[in-house]
Amino acid sequence: MPDIESLLKEKRTFKPSPEFSRQANWNKRTTNEYRKLGAKNPTRFWAKMARENVEWFTPWKKVLDWKPPFAKWFVGAKTNVSYNCLDRHLEGENAWRRNKAAIIWEGEPGDSRVLTYAELHREVCRFANVLKARGVKKGDRVCLYMPMIPELAIAMLACSRIGAPHSIVFGGFSAEALADRINDAQAKLVVTADGGYRKGTAFALKTTVDAALEKTPCVETTIVVKRTGEPVAFRSGRDLWWHEVMADASTRCPAAKLDAEHPLFILYTSGTTGNPKGILHTTGGYLTHVTTTFKAIFDIKDEDVYWCTADIGWITGHSYVVYGPLSNGATTVMYEGTPTHPGPDRWWSLIEKWGISIFYTAPTAIRTFIRLGDELPKAHDLSSLRLLGTVGEPINPEAWMWYHRVIGRRRCPIVDTWWQTETGGIMISAIPGAVETKPGSATLPFPGIHADIFDEEGKAVKGEGGGFLVVTHPWPGMLRGIWGDKKRYKETYWGKYKDTYFAGDGAHRDKAGYFWIMGRIDDVMNISGHRIGTMEVESALVSSPDVAEAAVVGRPDEITGTAIVAFVSPKDTAKPGPDLVDRLKRHVAQEIGAIARPAEIRFTNALPKTRSGKIMRRLLRDIASGREVAGDTSTLEDFSVLARLRESEED
Ligand code: WTA
């Protein structure tokens, strides 16, 4: 793997500055102490964190009940995520936070809204009462399909307050994708908005919901936030305006005392088959994991203004825009729109405007800004920044250095955080006041996280070496299952190695024990930090009447990390050409969403297959990235297919 080569030539290291370490929530001494405890006795470590960082109504009887691959954390304990994110900041010694900004929100057109902890609490209670009034009970699923507006956070916290698991569907998904997710979770109620703003224009959401609801008999109610004011159709008896139902809802709603293992949310993510997986997270363990990692890794202080640029529709938004920050009593910034609207320096002007001190974003965004030049960030006062983070994909050392130099002005530590929808919270990351960083490495597993590297046979790679990234001991934020599919849960994550979590990523460990994540090794592509299964795109393509067969692979892309290339074998009746290319790209966007739109479509009469009929993706990947076809082709069924594929290059 050429990537490993280049990363391992990376010799630069950055020690935490004494000034940063002195003020850090976790300094070297604490971190080492926790590391030792976590290595020897992970359950004791996490129990300590749970006691220190989370409020419980009833203590647990047992920290961990592990019947592989099913884990229960904090057995018998009762707590509430919404209570931990809100109520505990309004009482006792924290009561001064009542009027502290909980959410600073900025809309794309430039409008803004600041919600204090007391205000947010009132809004959440009101919406929780609205949900109850519409018949939503503990355990009922609520689907949230919304733009990045404060009402999304309010709805999440209201759901968690009454124990109704939410399923957030990213606003960029199509009606098809939305309907599938609503049906899989059997959601009873959908919260949406008329639309939102992106790239300077209003986009519609309610119309997409209307189309999806044609196929979802389980939905009884939709609640619609008025955001853009664009006209929408309303079905009486089913559709309600948010502002109308909120108007006379009571601001009092006690937080339900929920079992630590009560479902908190479902979040759909791509896997190696065409069907997205509903990743299930529960209450007490997840809360402990995100609260602890947020405090340690983002070094949060009451004075900080923290901004994570992720959309709440992804796990990063769940854990580190909403739950982790709020349970720590932090001020979290939410921005509605695109990074480059109205000008390419919007993000830097937001940092300057709100005095953001901690900034967490994705490598793909960093690479985009590198291309736009140093002048834009240099024109802004970014002196409020004190800590930077990245997530979602491997960061190439040069992008890391740019981030360090141009955004962090060489003062700010960078935490490169590796984790997944399935892990709930960060698993591998530097602790900024304690751990020396290396550009391109996520550094070391968080205390209490037993990450390791296995070879194909399931033997742990000792010392320096590469292989499959695994976790050998359960952790509190781990997924508890795939919604409605125990078998798939077992096979996907626990089927490769005995009692060991298989992450689907390749990784390398250097002499110092640092982890260098190499990216996905299965049929999942990482496009701008978003996971998209090759099978999902293939299923979308073959659902077109023009396509007989399709194979989808990723090829390296400078900005998005990976770009989607689709090899399509058209039906005899189809007319391959630029028109069909356009049509198919649009078709995929319609079936899944714009994030899955192929960058390139190549037509071919046949796909290269093994004798047993399996598509040879390795070959297609080589062709897609313009590499010489390497490796063993002895099982290839039809050699001439290869030559024809290369000629099919789209112009
Ligand atoms: C990738 C996002 C390298 C990885 C939180 C993982 C990373 C997938 C990093 C999960 C990182 C995430 N370095 N790769 N710091 N963080 N990944 O579920 O391939 O959207 O398996 O969760 O993103 O993506 P997901």
XYZ file of C-alpha atoms in Angstrom, residues 87-620:
534
model
C -31.369 20.036 33.885
C -28.090 19.462 35.620
C -26.817 22.799 34.331
C -29.725 24.659 35.888
C -29.418 23.469 39.437
C -27.100 23.564 42.442
C -23.566 24.737 41.859
C -24.090 24.817 38.103
C -27.144 27.084 38.305
C -25.110 29.996 36.938
C -25.199 28.223 33.572
C -28.918 28.985 33.247
C -28.058 31.991 31.133
C -24.973 30.603 29.471
C -25.257 30.044 25.718
C -25.937 26.377 25.078
C -26.392 26.685 21.313
C -25.127 29.484 19.117
C -26.809 28.991 15.797
C -26.107 30.778 12.552
C -28.270 30.385 9.485
C -26.781 30.507 6.032
C -28.458 33.822 5.127
C -26.749 35.368 8.171
C -29.586 35.232 10.689
C -28.642 33.871 14.088
C -30.111 32.635 17.316
C -28.583 32.021 20.724
C -30.306 29.619 23.079
C -29.269 29.653 26.712
C -29.409 26.495 28.788
C -32.618 27.688 30.477
C -34.247 28.530 27.150
C -33.178 25.284 25.557
C -34.567 23.396 28.533
C -37.933 25.142 28.160
C -38.111 24.464 24.422
C -37.164 20.827 24.893
C -39.820 20.355 27.596
C -42.425 21.931 25.360
C -41.574 19.736 22.422
C -41.499 16.656 24.635
C -45.058 17.533 25.657
C -46.014 17.979 22.003
C -44.695 14.500 21.240
C -46.629 13.033 24.131
C -49.788 14.801 23.035
C -49.414 13.150 19.619
C -49.308 9.753 21.246
C -45.547 9.195 21.225
C -44.680 6.892 24.097
C -41.507 5.531 25.606
C -39.928 3.243 23.010
C -41.760 4.727 19.985
C -39.479 5.822 17.144
C -39.420 9.379 15.851
C -37.777 10.268 12.551
C -36.061 13.651 12.229
C -35.464 14.887 8.673
C -34.362 18.449 9.134
C -31.911 21.157 8.147
C -29.244 22.318 10.611
C -31.521 24.485 12.732
C -31.886 24.625 16.548
C -35.204 22.778 16.338
C -33.279 19.670 15.320
C -31.328 19.680 18.593
C -34.527 20.510 20.472
C -36.324 17.564 18.909
C -33.450 15.171 19.710
C -33.361 16.235 23.332
C -37.151 16.033 23.578
C -37.083 12.465 22.255
C -34.383 11.442 24.688
C -36.287 13.152 27.492
C -39.283 10.845 27.094
C -37.370 7.781 25.923
C -38.558 7.831 22.309
C -35.544 6.780 20.196
C -34.870 9.171 17.353
C -33.745 8.231 13.890
C -32.184 11.211 12.173
C -32.011 11.054 8.406
C -29.565 13.469 6.794
C -31.460 16.167 4.876
C -29.577 15.308 1.677
C -31.142 11.859 1.373
C -33.802 11.259 -1.250
C -37.467 10.374 -0.675
C -36.650 6.732 -1.469
C -33.875 6.573 1.115
C -36.034 8.390 3.661
C -38.986 6.044 3.150
C -36.744 2.979 3.572
C -35.390 4.320 6.842
C -38.804 5.327 8.175
C -40.176 1.881 7.406
C -37.212 0.008 8.795
C -37.520 1.847 12.120
C -41.348 1.889 11.940
C -41.343 5.547 12.959
C -44.634 6.931 14.163
C -43.910 10.602 13.785
C -41.695 12.655 11.471
C -40.292 16.069 12.274
C -39.202 18.122 9.301
C -39.110 21.697 7.969
C -40.504 23.370 4.892
C -36.883 23.552 3.794
C -33.452 24.928 4.578
C -30.728 27.011 2.993
C -27.761 25.740 1.016
C -25.531 27.614 -1.390
C -27.717 30.669 -1.146
C -30.981 29.065 -2.123
C -33.841 27.449 -0.300
C -34.134 23.708 -0.759
C -37.317 21.819 0.028
C -37.671 19.108 2.625
C -41.396 18.825 3.206
C -42.060 17.871 -0.419
C -39.531 15.059 -0.081
C -41.264 13.926 3.092
C -44.612 13.994 1.273
C -43.210 11.723 -1.424
C -41.683 9.379 1.148
C -44.890 9.194 3.180
C -46.710 7.718 0.204
C -44.909 4.520 1.154
C -44.845 4.686 4.938
C -48.153 3.670 6.524
C -46.556 3.683 10.001
C -46.347 7.493 10.157
C -49.280 9.153 11.933
C -48.050 12.705 12.354
C -45.598 15.113 10.798
C -44.506 18.308 12.488
C -43.108 20.989 10.219
C -40.805 23.826 11.215
C -41.252 26.963 9.146
C -37.752 27.885 8.055
C -37.810 29.183 4.489
C -41.450 30.205 4.128
C -41.693 28.454 0.759
C -45.188 27.107 0.136
C -45.829 23.531 1.243
C -48.761 21.163 0.947
C -50.443 20.191 4.182
C -52.511 17.102 4.805
C -55.030 17.820 7.498
C -55.059 15.450 10.411
C -51.463 14.447 9.717
C -49.391 17.614 9.232
C -48.898 20.239 11.906
C -46.829 23.415 12.135
C -44.143 23.356 14.805
C -44.869 26.938 15.924
C -48.566 26.225 16.308
C -48.244 23.082 18.400
C -45.467 24.609 20.494
C -47.467 27.756 21.260
C -49.524 26.294 24.028
C -47.334 23.402 25.164
C -46.265 23.400 28.790
C -42.629 24.157 29.617
C -42.624 21.533 32.330
C -41.829 17.948 31.511
C -39.847 15.836 33.950
C -37.128 13.705 32.383
C -38.121 10.043 32.307
C -35.990 7.802 34.500
C -34.714 5.448 31.834
C -32.838 2.226 32.073
C -29.155 2.585 31.127
C -29.803 0.218 28.217
C -32.927 2.018 26.966
C -32.559 2.756 23.207
C -31.445 6.350 22.643
C -31.270 6.472 18.884
C -30.978 4.596 15.626
C -28.698 5.968 12.938
C -28.521 4.416 9.493
C -25.144 3.856 7.920
C -23.833 2.110 4.850
C -22.486 -1.373 4.847
C -21.341 -3.814 2.239
C -24.855 -4.732 1.104
C -27.424 -2.507 -0.536
C -29.436 -2.073 2.673
C -28.333 0.549 5.162
C -27.914 -0.670 8.716
C -29.823 0.920 11.580
C -27.092 1.289 14.175
C -28.599 1.188 17.646
C -27.212 3.162 20.566
C -28.486 3.120 24.115
C -28.527 5.544 27.008
C -26.031 5.194 29.871
C -22.969 3.811 28.129
C -23.214 6.147 25.153
C -23.631 9.143 27.439
C -20.617 8.115 29.518
C -18.490 7.604 26.426
C -19.304 10.887 24.661
C -19.241 12.994 27.826
C -15.853 11.642 28.910
C -14.152 11.781 25.520
C -15.480 15.283 24.866
C -14.097 16.548 28.162
C -10.698 14.900 27.733
C -10.058 15.254 23.997
C -11.612 18.677 23.412
C -10.355 19.906 26.770
C -13.606 21.795 27.232
C -13.747 24.737 29.663
C -16.746 26.877 30.531
C -15.251 29.830 28.634
C -14.845 27.886 25.387
C -16.888 28.373 22.253
C -16.817 25.054 20.449
C -17.700 24.416 16.830
C -17.993 21.072 15.105
C -18.868 21.596 11.447
C -20.538 18.205 10.965
C -24.193 17.920 10.053
C -26.260 16.495 12.897
C -27.537 13.902 10.409
C -24.241 12.026 10.868
C -22.845 10.428 14.000
C -20.304 13.212 14.488
C -23.169 15.659 14.827
C -25.038 13.440 17.267
C -22.078 12.853 19.556
C -20.023 16.025 19.211
C -22.420 18.784 18.129
C -25.206 17.889 20.548
C -24.796 15.237 23.242
C -21.108 15.458 24.220
C -20.916 19.256 24.356
C -24.249 19.819 26.086
C -23.713 17.159 28.729
C -20.485 19.026 29.544
C -22.344 22.351 29.799
C -20.426 23.718 26.807
C -21.387 26.341 24.245
C -21.825 24.572 20.918
C -22.062 26.347 17.572
C -24.363 25.145 14.807
C -24.098 26.464 11.270
C -26.821 25.794 8.744
C -25.228 26.156 5.357
C -22.329 25.620 3.000
C -18.763 26.567 3.952
C -18.357 28.825 0.955
C -21.474 30.955 1.032
C -21.804 33.899 0.463
C -18.004 33.930 0.137
C -15.311 31.277 0.370
C -14.261 32.617 3.775
C -17.586 32.043 5.566
C -16.119 29.581 8.064
C -13.208 31.834 8.990
C -15.562 34.755 9.436
C -17.717 32.587 11.720
C -14.683 31.757 13.857
C -13.889 35.439 14.112
C -17.494 36.507 14.711
C -18.251 34.092 17.539
C -14.754 33.853 18.995
C -14.582 30.128 18.457
C -11.849 28.490 20.510
C -12.203 24.807 19.588
C -12.780 23.787 15.988
C -13.537 20.261 14.754
C -13.867 19.474 11.044
C -13.159 16.940 8.286
C -10.019 16.495 6.151
C -12.061 16.901 2.957
C -13.005 20.432 4.057
C -9.394 21.194 4.913
C -8.291 20.041 1.449
C -10.927 22.248 -0.172
C -9.648 25.263 1.724
C -6.039 24.497 0.883
C -7.025 24.776 -2.747
C -8.756 28.109 -2.135
C -5.488 29.551 -0.826
C -3.999 30.872 2.413
C -5.210 34.422 1.871
C -8.788 33.728 2.989
C -8.028 32.467 6.503
C -5.158 34.934 6.820
C -7.568 37.804 6.298
C -9.417 36.851 9.493
C -8.579 37.114 13.150
C -8.405 33.480 14.219
C -6.594 34.200 17.473
C -9.499 32.848 19.551
C -8.643 29.302 18.417
C -6.774 27.119 20.883
C -7.486 23.562 19.764
C -8.237 21.880 16.424
C -9.648 18.482 15.544
C -10.295 16.277 12.524
C -12.551 13.304 11.881
C -14.070 11.177 9.168
C -11.164 10.006 7.051
C -7.407 9.753 7.088
C -5.745 13.141 6.949
C -2.712 13.334 4.716
C 0.299 14.800 6.521
C 0.495 17.832 4.228
C -3.123 18.770 4.931
C -2.410 18.311 8.641
C 0.566 20.681 8.353
C -1.519 23.285 6.535
C -4.203 23.079 9.215
C -1.504 23.453 11.861
C 0.226 26.364 10.137
C -2.520 28.383 8.492
C -5.516 27.783 10.791
C -3.816 26.942 14.085
C -1.031 29.495 13.477
C 1.343 26.910 14.923
C -0.147 27.416 18.391
C -3.009 24.924 18.478
C -2.698 21.215 19.111
C -4.515 19.016 16.576
C -6.490 15.974 17.647
C -7.062 13.499 14.809
C -9.938 11.367 16.080
C -10.710 7.909 14.733
C -14.125 6.439 15.401
C -17.326 5.273 13.646
C -21.106 5.425 13.750
C -20.871 2.030 15.416
C -18.431 3.070 18.127
C -20.648 5.950 19.291
C -17.715 8.047 20.426
C -14.024 8.628 19.773
C -11.810 5.553 20.097
C -8.339 6.614 18.997
C -7.097 10.158 19.464
C -4.465 12.305 21.052
C -5.200 13.886 24.427
C -4.077 17.413 23.585
C -2.275 18.253 26.831
C -0.632 14.869 27.178
C 0.150 13.174 23.884
C 2.747 14.139 21.300
C 1.168 14.234 17.837
C 2.432 13.152 14.422
C 0.821 14.499 11.220
C -1.384 11.763 9.774
C -1.632 9.604 12.878
C -4.641 9.388 15.189
C -2.006 8.484 17.831
C -3.156 6.227 20.679
C -6.369 4.500 21.773
C -8.345 6.395 24.399
C -7.856 4.970 27.902
C -10.191 2.034 28.421
C -10.352 1.310 24.691
C -8.594 -1.894 23.694
C -7.850 -1.254 20.040
C -5.461 -3.590 18.298
C -4.308 -4.758 14.875
C -4.976 -8.323 13.722
C -3.707 -10.265 10.763
C -5.956 -12.296 8.473
C -5.828 -15.294 10.832
C -6.839 -13.266 13.848
C -3.412 -13.103 15.428
C -2.541 -9.803 17.049
C 0.235 -8.026 15.188
C 2.964 -7.443 17.750
C 4.745 -4.121 17.794
C 5.208 -2.400 14.457
C 3.054 -3.680 11.598
C -0.139 -3.448 9.619
C -3.447 -5.276 9.376
C -7.093 -5.021 10.364
C -8.194 -2.600 13.051
C -10.095 -4.360 15.845
C -11.337 -3.724 19.375
C -10.868 -6.611 21.761
C -12.877 -5.481 24.783
C -16.390 -3.971 24.807
C -16.654 -0.224 25.432
C -19.589 1.812 26.765
C -20.503 3.673 23.555
C -20.486 0.584 21.334
C -23.466 -0.147 19.153
C -25.898 -2.546 20.779
C -27.063 -4.005 17.522
C -28.468 -3.404 14.076
C -32.124 -2.478 14.337
C -34.173 -5.605 13.736
C -31.260 -7.726 12.512
C -29.293 -9.658 15.115
C -27.773 -11.957 12.543
C -26.337 -9.150 10.456
C -24.941 -7.530 13.609
C -23.133 -10.712 14.582
C -21.815 -11.395 11.109
C -20.728 -7.879 10.209
C -18.870 -6.928 13.335
C -18.150 -10.104 15.259
C -18.004 -12.727 12.526
C -14.432 -12.279 11.365
C -12.735 -12.819 14.723
C -13.993 -14.472 17.889
C -15.413 -12.024 20.445
C -13.561 -9.187 18.774
C -15.039 -6.139 17.088
C -14.005 -5.817 13.447
C -14.056 -2.188 12.322
C -13.591 -2.678 8.579
C -10.576 -0.349 8.510
C -6.964 -1.123 7.776
C -4.347 0.294 10.098
C -0.650 0.365 10.737
C 1.102 0.735 14.062
C 4.521 2.333 14.261
C 7.373 1.590 16.659
C 6.032 4.014 19.240
C 2.636 2.272 19.216
C 0.933 5.041 17.249
C -1.991 4.072 14.991
C -2.073 5.195 11.359
C -5.530 4.512 9.913
C -5.383 3.481 6.271
C -9.087 3.583 5.411
C -11.765 1.033 4.551
C -10.779 -2.445 3.495
C -14.317 -3.629 2.695
C -16.716 -2.541 -0.025
C -17.525 0.737 1.654
C -16.233 3.971 0.142
C -15.395 7.071 2.123
C -16.571 10.041 0.054
C -15.845 13.369 1.760
C -15.982 11.576 5.085
C -19.320 9.909 4.305
C -19.665 6.193 4.135
C -21.321 4.895 1.014
C -21.561 1.224 0.168
C -20.594 0.194 -3.357
C -23.622 -2.106 -3.280
C -25.991 0.757 -2.508
C -24.913 2.620 -5.626
C -24.978 -0.581 -7.681
C -28.533 -1.363 -6.570
C -29.573 2.162 -7.482
C -27.990 1.808 -10.922
C -29.562 -1.530 -11.779
C -32.947 -0.186 -10.735
C -32.736 1.980 -13.864
C -34.465 0.385 -16.892
C -31.333 1.014 -18.975
C -28.876 -0.929 -16.872
C -28.215 -4.647 -17.016
C -25.362 -4.801 -14.573
C -23.196 -2.376 -12.651
C -20.065 -2.424 -10.554
C -19.003 0.520 -8.460
C -15.556 1.290 -7.108
C -13.762 4.228 -5.542
C -10.773 5.976 -7.039
C -8.516 8.396 -5.146
C -9.590 12.022 -5.388
C -7.595 14.987 -4.197
C -10.473 16.791 -2.517
C -13.113 14.235 -1.613
C -10.634 11.494 -0.706
C -12.459 9.023 -2.902
C -14.633 9.527 -5.968
C -17.260 7.079 -7.192
C -16.658 5.380 -10.527
C -19.439 3.198 -11.914
C -18.878 0.551 -14.572
C -22.183 0.017 -16.256
C -23.190 -2.600 -18.712
C -26.275 -1.217 -20.442
C -29.248 -3.226 -21.650
C -29.457 -3.880 -25.389
C -32.273 -1.376 -25.658
C -30.271 1.438 -24.049
C -28.215 4.001 -25.931
C -24.950 4.535 -24.103
C -23.652 8.090 -24.427
C -23.494 11.413 -22.595
C -27.299 11.549 -22.237
C -27.431 8.229 -20.500
C -24.491 9.220 -18.285
C -26.411 12.282 -17.115
C -29.576 10.325 -16.639
C -27.869 7.638 -14.578
C -26.090 10.149 -12.376
C -29.391 11.860 -11.716
C -31.039 8.518 -11.089
C -28.542 7.604 -8.368
C -28.974 11.014 -6.742
C -32.700 10.474 -6.763
C -32.513 6.981 -5.330
C -29.988 7.671 -2.591
C -29.093 11.351 -2.487
C -26.628 13.727 -4.087
C -23.717 12.476 -1.964
C -23.814 9.167 -3.829
C -23.799 10.645 -7.351
C -21.014 8.939 -9.337
C -18.195 11.191 -10.479
C -17.739 9.027 -13.533
C -19.734 6.436 -15.441
C -18.064 4.040 -17.871
C -19.971 1.780 -20.206
C -18.813 -1.724 -20.895
C -20.295 -4.795 -22.562
C -19.260 -7.073 -19.752
C -17.765 -6.822 -16.305
C -14.641 -8.780 -15.396
C -15.640 -11.770 -13.325
C -14.053 -14.732 -11.669
C -15.070 -18.209 -12.701
C -17.443 -18.288 -9.782
C -19.110 -15.141 -11.076
C -17.752 -12.600 -8.600
C -16.984 -9.178 -9.979
C -13.264 -8.480 -9.754
C -13.308 -5.147 -8.024
C -9.586 -4.996 -7.556
C -9.167 -4.824 -11.314
C -11.871 -2.235 -11.668
